[in-house]
Short mmCIF file of C-alpha atoms and ligand atoms in Angstrom, two decimals:
data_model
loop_
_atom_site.label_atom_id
_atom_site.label_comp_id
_atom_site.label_asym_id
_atom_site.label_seq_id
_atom_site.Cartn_x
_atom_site.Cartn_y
_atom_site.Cartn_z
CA UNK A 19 7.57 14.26 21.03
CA UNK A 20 6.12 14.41 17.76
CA UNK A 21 2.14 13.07 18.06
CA UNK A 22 2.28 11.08 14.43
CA UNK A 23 -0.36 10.49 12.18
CA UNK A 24 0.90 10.28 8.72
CA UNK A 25 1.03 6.27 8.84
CA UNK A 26 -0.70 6.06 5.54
CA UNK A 27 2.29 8.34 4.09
CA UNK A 28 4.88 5.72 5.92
CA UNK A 29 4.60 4.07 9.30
CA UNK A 30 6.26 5.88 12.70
CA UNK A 31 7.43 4.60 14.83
CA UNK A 32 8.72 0.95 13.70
CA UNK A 33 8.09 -2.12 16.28
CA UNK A 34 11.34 -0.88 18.57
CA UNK A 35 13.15 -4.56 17.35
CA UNK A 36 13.23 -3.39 14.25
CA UNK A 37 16.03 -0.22 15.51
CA UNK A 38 17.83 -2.95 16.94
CA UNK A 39 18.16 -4.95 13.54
CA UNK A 40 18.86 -1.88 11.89
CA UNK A 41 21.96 -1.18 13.94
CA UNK A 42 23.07 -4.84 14.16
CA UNK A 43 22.73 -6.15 10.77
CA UNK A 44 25.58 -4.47 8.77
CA UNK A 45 27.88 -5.15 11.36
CA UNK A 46 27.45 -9.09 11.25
CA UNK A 47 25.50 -10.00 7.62
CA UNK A 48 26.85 -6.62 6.11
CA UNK A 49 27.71 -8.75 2.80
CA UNK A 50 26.17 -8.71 -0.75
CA UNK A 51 23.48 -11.73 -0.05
CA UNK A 52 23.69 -14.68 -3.16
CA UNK A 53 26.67 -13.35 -4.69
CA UNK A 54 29.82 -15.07 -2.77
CA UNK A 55 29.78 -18.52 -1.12
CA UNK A 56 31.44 -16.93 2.05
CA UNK A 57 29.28 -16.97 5.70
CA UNK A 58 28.42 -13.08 5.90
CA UNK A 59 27.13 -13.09 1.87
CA UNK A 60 25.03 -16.55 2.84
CA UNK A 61 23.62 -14.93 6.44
CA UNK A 62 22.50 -11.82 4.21
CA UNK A 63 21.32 -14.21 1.85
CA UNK A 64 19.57 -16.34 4.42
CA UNK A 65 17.63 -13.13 6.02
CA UNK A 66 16.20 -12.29 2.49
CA UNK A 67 14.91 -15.49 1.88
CA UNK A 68 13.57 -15.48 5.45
CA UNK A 69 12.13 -12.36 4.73
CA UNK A 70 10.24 -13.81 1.56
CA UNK A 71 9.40 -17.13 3.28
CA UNK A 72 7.19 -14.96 5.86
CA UNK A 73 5.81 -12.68 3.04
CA UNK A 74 4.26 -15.28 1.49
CA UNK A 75 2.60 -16.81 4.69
CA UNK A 76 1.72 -13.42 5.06
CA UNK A 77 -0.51 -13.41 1.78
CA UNK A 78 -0.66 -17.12 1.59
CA UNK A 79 1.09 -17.60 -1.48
CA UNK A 80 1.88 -20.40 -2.55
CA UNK A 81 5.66 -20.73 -3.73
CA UNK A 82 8.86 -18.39 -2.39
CA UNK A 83 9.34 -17.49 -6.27
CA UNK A 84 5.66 -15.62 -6.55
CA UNK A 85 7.23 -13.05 -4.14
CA UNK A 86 9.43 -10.15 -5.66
CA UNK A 87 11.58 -7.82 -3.65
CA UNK A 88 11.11 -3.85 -4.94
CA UNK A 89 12.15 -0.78 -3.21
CA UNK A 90 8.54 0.27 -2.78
CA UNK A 91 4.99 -0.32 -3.68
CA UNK A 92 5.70 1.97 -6.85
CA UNK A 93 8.31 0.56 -8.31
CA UNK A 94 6.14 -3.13 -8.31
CA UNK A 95 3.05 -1.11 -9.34
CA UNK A 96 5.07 -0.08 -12.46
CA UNK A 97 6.99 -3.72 -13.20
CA UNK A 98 3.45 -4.99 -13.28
CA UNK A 99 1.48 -2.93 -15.46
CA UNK A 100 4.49 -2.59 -17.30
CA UNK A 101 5.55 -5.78 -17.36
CA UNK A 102 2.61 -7.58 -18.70
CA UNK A 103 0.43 -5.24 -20.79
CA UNK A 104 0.83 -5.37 -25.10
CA UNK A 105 -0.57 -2.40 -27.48
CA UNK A 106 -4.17 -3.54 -27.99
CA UNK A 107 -4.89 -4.59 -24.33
CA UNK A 108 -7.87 -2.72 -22.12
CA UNK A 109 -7.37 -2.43 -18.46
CA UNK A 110 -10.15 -1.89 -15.72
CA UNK A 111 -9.33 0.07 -12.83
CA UNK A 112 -10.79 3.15 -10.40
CA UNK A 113 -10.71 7.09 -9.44
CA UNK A 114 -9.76 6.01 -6.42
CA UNK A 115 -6.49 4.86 -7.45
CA UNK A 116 -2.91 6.52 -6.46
CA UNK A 117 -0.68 8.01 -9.37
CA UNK A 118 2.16 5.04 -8.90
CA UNK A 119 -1.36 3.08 -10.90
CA UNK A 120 -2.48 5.93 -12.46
CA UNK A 121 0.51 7.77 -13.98
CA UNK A 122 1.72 4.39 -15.51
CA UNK A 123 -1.62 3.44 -16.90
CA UNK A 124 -1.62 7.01 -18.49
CA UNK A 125 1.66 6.66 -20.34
CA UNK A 126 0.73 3.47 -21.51
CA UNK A 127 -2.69 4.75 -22.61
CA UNK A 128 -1.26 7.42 -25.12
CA UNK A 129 -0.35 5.01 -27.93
CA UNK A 130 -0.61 1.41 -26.49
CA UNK A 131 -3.47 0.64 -24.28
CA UNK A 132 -7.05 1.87 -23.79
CA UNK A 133 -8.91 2.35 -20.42
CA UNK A 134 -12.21 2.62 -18.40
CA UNK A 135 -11.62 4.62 -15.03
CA UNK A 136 -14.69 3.36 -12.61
CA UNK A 137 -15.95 6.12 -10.39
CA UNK A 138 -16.76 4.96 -6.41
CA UNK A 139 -19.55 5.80 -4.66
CA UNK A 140 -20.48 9.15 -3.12
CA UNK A 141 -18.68 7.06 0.19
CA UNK A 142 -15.77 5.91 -1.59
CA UNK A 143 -17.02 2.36 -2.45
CA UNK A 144 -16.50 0.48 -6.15
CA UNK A 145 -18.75 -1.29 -6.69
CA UNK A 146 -18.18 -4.84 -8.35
CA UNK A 147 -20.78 -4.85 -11.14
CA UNK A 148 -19.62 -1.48 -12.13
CA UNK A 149 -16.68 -3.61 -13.13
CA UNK A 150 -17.83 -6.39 -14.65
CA UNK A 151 -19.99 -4.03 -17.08
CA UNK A 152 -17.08 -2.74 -18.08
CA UNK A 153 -15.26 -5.83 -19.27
CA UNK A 154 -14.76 -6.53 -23.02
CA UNK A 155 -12.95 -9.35 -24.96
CA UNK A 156 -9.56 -7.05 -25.24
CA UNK A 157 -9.69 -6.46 -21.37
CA UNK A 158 -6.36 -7.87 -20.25
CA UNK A 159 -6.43 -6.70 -16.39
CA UNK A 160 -8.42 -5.00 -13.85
CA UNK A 161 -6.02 -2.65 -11.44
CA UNK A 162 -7.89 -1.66 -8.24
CA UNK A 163 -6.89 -0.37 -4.72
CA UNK A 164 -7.02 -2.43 -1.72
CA UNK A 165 -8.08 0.71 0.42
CA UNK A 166 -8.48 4.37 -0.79
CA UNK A 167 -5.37 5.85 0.69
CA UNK A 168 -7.75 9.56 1.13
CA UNK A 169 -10.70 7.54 2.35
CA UNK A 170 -9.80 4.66 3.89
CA UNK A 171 -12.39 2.98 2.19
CA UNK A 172 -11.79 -0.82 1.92
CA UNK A 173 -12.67 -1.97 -1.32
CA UNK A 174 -14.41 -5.52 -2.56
CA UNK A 175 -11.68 -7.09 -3.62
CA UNK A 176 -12.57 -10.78 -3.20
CA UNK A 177 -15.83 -9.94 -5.08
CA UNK A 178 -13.76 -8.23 -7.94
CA UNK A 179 -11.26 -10.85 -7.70
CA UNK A 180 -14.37 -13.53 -8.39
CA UNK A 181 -15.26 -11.35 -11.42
CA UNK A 182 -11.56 -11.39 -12.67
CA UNK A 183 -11.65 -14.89 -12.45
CA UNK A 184 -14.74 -15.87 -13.74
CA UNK A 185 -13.73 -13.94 -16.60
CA UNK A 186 -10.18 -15.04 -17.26
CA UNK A 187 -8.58 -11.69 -16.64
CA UNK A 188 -5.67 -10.71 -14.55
CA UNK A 189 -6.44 -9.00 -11.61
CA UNK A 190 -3.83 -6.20 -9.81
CA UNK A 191 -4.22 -5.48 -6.43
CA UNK A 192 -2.38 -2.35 -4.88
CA UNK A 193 -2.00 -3.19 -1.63
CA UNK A 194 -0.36 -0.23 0.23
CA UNK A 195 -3.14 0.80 2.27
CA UNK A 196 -4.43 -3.18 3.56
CA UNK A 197 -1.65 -5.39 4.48
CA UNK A 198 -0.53 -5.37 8.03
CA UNK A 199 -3.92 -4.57 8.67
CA UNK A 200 -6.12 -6.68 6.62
CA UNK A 201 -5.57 -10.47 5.83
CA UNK A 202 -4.94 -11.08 2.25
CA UNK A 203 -5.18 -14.57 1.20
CA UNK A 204 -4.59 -14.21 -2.99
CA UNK A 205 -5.96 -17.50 -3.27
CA UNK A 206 -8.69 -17.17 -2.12
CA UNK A 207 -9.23 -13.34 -3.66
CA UNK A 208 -8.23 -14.90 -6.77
CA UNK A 209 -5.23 -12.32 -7.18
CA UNK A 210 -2.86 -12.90 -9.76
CA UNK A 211 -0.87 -9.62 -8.87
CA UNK A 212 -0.44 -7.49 -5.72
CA UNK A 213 1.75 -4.73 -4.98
CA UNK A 214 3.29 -4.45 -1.19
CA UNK A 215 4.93 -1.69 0.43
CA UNK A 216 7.25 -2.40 3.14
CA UNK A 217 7.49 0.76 4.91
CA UNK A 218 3.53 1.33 5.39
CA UNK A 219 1.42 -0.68 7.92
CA UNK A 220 4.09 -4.10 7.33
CA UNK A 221 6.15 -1.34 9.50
CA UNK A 222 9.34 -2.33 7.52
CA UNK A 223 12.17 0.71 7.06
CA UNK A 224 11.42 3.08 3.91
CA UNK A 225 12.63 1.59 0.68
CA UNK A 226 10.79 -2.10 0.84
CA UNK A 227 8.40 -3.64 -1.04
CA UNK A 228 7.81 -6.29 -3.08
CA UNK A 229 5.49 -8.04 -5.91
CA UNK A 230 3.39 -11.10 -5.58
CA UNK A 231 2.48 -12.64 -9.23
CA UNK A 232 0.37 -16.36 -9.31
CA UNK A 233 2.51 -17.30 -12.40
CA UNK A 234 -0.15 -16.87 -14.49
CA UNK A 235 1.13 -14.52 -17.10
CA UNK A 236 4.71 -13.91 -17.40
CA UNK A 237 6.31 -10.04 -16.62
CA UNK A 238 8.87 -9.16 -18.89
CA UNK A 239 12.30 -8.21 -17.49
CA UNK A 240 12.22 -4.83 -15.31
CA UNK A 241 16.01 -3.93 -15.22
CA UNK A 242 18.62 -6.62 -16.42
CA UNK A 243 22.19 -7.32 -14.51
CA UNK A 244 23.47 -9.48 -12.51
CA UNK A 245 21.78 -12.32 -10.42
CA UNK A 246 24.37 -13.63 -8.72
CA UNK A 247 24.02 -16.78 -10.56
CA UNK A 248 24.14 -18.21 -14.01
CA UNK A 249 26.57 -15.48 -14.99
CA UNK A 250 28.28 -16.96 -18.20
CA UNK A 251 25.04 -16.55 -20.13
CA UNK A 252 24.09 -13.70 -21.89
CA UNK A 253 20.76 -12.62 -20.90
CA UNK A 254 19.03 -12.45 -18.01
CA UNK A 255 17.67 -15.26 -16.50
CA UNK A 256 14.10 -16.48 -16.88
CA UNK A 257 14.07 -18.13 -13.52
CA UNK A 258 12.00 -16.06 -10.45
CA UNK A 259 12.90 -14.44 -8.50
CA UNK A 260 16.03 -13.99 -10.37
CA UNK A 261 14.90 -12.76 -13.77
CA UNK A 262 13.45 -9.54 -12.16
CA UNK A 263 15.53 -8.82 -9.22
CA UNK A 264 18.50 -7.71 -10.84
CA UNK A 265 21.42 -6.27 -8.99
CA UNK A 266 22.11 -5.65 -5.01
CA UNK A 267 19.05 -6.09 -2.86
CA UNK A 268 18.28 -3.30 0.03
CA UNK A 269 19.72 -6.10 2.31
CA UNK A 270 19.60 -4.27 5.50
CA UNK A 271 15.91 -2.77 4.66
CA UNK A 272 14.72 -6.30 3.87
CA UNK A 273 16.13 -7.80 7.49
CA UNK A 274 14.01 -4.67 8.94
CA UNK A 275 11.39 -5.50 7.50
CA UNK A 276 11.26 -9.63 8.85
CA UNK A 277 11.54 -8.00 12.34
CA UNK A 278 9.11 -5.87 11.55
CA UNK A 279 6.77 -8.84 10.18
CA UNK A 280 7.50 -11.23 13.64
CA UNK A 281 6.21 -8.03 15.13
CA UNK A 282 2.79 -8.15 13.39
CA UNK A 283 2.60 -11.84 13.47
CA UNK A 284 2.97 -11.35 17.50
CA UNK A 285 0.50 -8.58 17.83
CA UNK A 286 -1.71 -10.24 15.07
CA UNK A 287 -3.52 -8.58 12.35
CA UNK A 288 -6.42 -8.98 14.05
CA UNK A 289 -5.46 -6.86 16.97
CA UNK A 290 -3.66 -4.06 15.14
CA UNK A 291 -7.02 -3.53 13.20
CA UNK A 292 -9.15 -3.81 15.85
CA UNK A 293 -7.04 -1.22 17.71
CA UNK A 294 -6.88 1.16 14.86
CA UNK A 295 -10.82 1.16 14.26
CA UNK A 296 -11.37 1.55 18.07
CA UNK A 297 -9.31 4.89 17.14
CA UNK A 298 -10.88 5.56 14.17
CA UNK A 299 -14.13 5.51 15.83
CA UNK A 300 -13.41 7.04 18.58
CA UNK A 301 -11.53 10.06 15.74
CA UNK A 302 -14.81 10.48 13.65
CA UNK A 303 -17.48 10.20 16.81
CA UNK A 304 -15.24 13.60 18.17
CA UNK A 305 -15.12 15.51 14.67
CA UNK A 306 -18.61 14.57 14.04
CA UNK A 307 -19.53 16.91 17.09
CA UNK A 308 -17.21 20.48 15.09
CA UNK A 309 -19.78 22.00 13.03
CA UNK A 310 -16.39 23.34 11.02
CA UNK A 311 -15.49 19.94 10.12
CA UNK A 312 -16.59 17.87 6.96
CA UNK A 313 -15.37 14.39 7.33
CA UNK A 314 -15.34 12.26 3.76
CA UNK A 315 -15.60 8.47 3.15
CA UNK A 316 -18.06 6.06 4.70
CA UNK A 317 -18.84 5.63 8.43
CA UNK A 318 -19.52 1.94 7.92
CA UNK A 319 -16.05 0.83 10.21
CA UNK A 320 -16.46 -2.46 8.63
CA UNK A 321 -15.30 -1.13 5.25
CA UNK A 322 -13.00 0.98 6.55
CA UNK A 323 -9.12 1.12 7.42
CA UNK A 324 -7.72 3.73 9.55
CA UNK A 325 -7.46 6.92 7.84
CA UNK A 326 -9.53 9.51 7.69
CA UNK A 327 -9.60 12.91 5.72
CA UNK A 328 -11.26 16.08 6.38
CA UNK A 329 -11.32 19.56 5.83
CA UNK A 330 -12.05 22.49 7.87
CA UNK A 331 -13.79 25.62 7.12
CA UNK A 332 -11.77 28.49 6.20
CA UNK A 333 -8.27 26.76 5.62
CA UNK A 334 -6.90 24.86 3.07
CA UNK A 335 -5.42 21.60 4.02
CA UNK A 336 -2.28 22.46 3.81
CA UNK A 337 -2.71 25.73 6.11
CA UNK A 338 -3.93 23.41 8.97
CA UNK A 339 -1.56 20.14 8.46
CA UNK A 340 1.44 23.55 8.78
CA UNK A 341 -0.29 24.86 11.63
CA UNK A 342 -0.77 21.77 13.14
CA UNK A 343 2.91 21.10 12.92
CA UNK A 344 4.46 24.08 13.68
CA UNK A 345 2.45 24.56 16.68
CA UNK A 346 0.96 21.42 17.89
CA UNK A 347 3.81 19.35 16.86
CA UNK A 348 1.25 17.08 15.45
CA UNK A 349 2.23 15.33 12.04
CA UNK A 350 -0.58 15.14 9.50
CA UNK A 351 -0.76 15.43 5.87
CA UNK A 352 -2.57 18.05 3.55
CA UNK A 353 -2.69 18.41 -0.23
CA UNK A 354 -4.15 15.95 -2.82
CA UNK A 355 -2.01 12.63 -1.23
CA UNK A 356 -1.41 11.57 -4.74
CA UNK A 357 -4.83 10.62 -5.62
CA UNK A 358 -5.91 13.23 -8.28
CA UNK A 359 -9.12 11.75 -10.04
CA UNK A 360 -10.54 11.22 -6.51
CA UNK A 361 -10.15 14.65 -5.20
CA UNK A 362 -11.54 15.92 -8.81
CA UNK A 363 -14.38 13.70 -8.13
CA UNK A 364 -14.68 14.85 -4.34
CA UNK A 365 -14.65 18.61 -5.60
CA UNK A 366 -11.64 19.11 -3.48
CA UNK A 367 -9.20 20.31 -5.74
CA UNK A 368 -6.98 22.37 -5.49
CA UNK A 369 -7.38 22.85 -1.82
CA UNK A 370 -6.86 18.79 -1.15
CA UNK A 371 -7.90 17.08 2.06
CA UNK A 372 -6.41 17.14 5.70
CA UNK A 373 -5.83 13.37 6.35
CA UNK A 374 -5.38 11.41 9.39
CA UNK A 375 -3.65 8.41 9.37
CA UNK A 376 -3.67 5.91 12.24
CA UNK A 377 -0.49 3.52 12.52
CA UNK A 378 -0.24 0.30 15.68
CA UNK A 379 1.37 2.59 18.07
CA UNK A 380 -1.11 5.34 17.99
CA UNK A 381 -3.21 6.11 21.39
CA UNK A 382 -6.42 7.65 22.54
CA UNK A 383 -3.94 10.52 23.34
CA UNK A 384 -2.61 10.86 20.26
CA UNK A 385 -6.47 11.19 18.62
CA UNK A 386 -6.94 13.89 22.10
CA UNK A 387 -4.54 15.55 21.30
CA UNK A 388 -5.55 16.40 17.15
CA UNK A 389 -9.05 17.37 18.29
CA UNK A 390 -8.05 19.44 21.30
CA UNK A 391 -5.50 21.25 18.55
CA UNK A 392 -8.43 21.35 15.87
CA UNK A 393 -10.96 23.03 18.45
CA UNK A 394 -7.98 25.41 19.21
CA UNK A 395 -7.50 26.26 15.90
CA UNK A 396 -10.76 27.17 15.05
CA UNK A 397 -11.23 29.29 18.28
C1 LIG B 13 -2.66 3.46 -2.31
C2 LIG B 13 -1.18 3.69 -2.52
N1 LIG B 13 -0.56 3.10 -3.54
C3 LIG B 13 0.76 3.24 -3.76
C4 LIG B 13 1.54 4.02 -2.94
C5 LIG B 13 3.00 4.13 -3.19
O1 LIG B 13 3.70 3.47 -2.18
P1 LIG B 13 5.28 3.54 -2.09
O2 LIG B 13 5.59 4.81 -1.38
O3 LIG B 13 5.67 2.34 -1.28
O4 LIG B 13 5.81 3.51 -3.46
C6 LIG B 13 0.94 4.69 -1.86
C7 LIG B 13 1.73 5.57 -1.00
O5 LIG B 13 1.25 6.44 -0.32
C8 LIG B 13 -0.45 4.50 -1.64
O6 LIG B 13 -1.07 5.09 -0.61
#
C-alpha cells in the first residue's frame, strides 16, 4: 500500500466513516438541497446546514450566515480578495503566501490595487511589526497564511490579527495549512475573513471549502443564479449565505465533509496535532543525522505544523519525489508547491523542494519507511 505523505497537497486516507457517507448519501438525500419542499431535497438540505452549523463551532463563529460553502480554499481566496477590494486600495500580505493569494492579488495589482509583499524570516516566520510598518491610510486588508504550506511554519496570526484591528483594517486569513490541526477562534484572532479547504487536514472529500466573513465589509456577488429562493426577483439576493452561493451545492462532498468533522471533533484537535508533531519530530531528529540532507523552516515544533521540506544533494526534487514513488511506493511532493516568492527567496528555484507532509493517519512506519528509502537512495 501506498506510504502517503502528500497531506498538505490533500488529505489520504479520509476518517473510514467518511467512505461510508460517500456511498450512502446519493442513494437516500441524492436531491438538489433548498430547492424543492419534498423529504430527499430537505435531508440534503438539512446535511448542508449541519455541515455549516459544525463549521462554525469549528472556528467559533458567531452566526450560520458568516460561513460560505466553495469548492476549495481557492475559489474563497479569490471571492474575497475579489470581492471586497476597490481601485485605490493597498493590501498587506507575505512571500510566504500560495498563488490562489498571490496570483489574484497580482491581477488586481496591474491597474487597481497596490501592494507590499513582507519577506519571513530566514526560518519562515513574519514577523508582526514588519506588518504594521507597512500600513498606510489606503491599506484596506492584510492577506497572510495561517501556515507556510513549504515550511510548515505557523504564523502569528492572533498578533497580526491585533494589529488589523487596532488599525481598522480587514484581515484575510488563508487557512489551508491550520484548521483540523490548529484551533481557530476568529474572534478572538480578530479575523474578519478566512479561507477553508475541505479536503486538507478537515479530511473532507476533494472539492470543499468554504469562506468565513465577520460581516464587516460586504463581498460583492461571486457568480449570480439561482438560490433556491426569492426567485421572482431579478437580481440576486443580498441575503448570506444566499447572495454568494449561487447554483447546486457539492451536496454529497459537503455530507463528507460533516463526517469527516465528527471525526476530528472525536479525535480532537488537540490529539491530531500532538500526534503529527510527535512525527514531525521524530522526521527532522532522523534527517538531521544525513549529511546529504538540508532541511528548511524552523525547528521550534511550537511554531510548526506538520510538513516539512528538504532537498537532497545531487537531485532535484522532483527526481527524488519520482524515485521515491516509482520505487518505494512512497507519495511525496517535489517542485515549487505553488509558493513561488518563497522558493525565490529560499534560492530554491527552479529545482523546488522535496516536501513531506504528515496527515492523522500517518505512523512511525510511515516516517521509517521515507528515511530508510532516502538512505537507500543516496547509497
Ligand atoms: C497555503 C495554501 N493555500 C491555498 C491552497 C489552495 O487550496 P485548494 O486546493 O483547496 O484550493 C493550498 C493548497 O495546497 C495551500 O497549501
Amino acid at each position: 500500500m501506498t506510504i502517503y505523505l502528500d497531506n498538505a497537497a490533500t488529505s489520504h486516507p479520509k476518517p473510514p466513516k467518511v467512505y461510508e457517507t460517500l456511498a450512502s448519501c446519493l442513494q437516500v438525500a441524492g436531491a438538489n438541497p433548498g430547492r424543492a419542499g419534498h423529504k430527499m431535497a430537505r435531508l440534503a438540505q438539512q446535511i448542508i446546514e449541519n455541515t455549516r452549523f459544525k463549521l462554525t463551532k469549528l472556528i467559533s463563529a458567531s452566526s450560520l450566515e458568516q460561513i460560505i460553502f466553495t469548492f476549495n480554499a481557492t475559489d474563497a481566496l479569490n471571492m474575497a480578495i475579489k470581492g471586497i477590494l476597490e481601485p485605490g486600495d493597498h493590501v498587506i500580505t507575505s512571500y510566504l503566501e500560495h498563488n490562489s493569494v498571490l496570483r489574484p492579488l497580482q491581477n488586481l495589482a496591474q491597474k487597481q490595487i497596490t501592494l507590499t509583499l513582507i519577506k519571513p524570516s530566514a526560518e519562515g516566520l513574519i514577523s508582526p511589526k514588519d506588518i504594521e510598518k507597512a500600513i498606510r491610510p489606503e491599506t484596506k486588508l492584510i492577506a497572510i497564511t495561517g501556515a507556510s504550506n513549504v515550511l510548515g511554519t505557523l504564523q502569528p496570526i492572533e498578533e497580526i490579527g491585533d494589529i488589523a484591528h487596532q488599525n481598522n483594517k480587514l484581515f484575510l486569513v488563508d487557512a489551508s495549512q491550520v484548521l483540523g490541526v490548529i484551533p481557530i477562534d476568529v474572534e478572538q484572532m480578530h479575523i474578519d475573513l478566512l479561507a477553508g479547504s475541505g479536503h486538507k487536514a478537515l479530511m473532507g472529500p476533494p472539492g470543499t471549502g468554504f469562506l468565513y466573513t465577520s460581516l464587516k465589509n460586504p463581498i460583492k456577488n461571486w457568480r449570480e443564479g439561482g438560490t433556491g429562493g426569492d426567485s421572482l426577483s431579478p437580481l440576486q439576493p443580498t441575503n448570506l449565505p444566499h447572495q454568494l452561493e449561487a447554483g447546486t451545492h457539492n451536496f454529497l462532498g459537503i455530507a463528507g465533509l460533516e463526517t469527516a468533522l465528527d471525526f476530528i471533533e472525536e479525535k480532537t484537535i488537540k490529539k491530531i496535532k500532538e500526534q503529527e508533531l510527535f512525527l514531525l519530530e521524530n522526521l527532522i531528529a532522523k534527517l538531521k543525522e544525513i549529511p546529504e540532507v538540508t532541511l528548511y523552516g524552523t525547528f521550534d515544533l511550537t511554531k510548526r505544523v506538520g510538513v516539512q521540506s528538504l532537498s537532497l544533494k545531487g537531485y532535484s526534487s522532483d527526481e527524488v519525489a519520482t524515485i521515491l514513488d516509482e520505487h518505494f511506493d512512497i507519495a511525496v511532493r517535489g517542485g515549487l508547491h505553488c509558493a513561488p516568492l518563497l522558493h525565490q527567496a529560499l534560492g530554491t528555484v527552479p529545482n523546488g523542494l522535496v516536501r513531506v507532509s504528515l496527515g492523522a493517519f500517518n505512523t512511525l512506519e510511515d516516517i521509517e519507511a521515507f528515511i530508510f528509502a532516502i538512505k537507500e537512495i543516496i547509497s
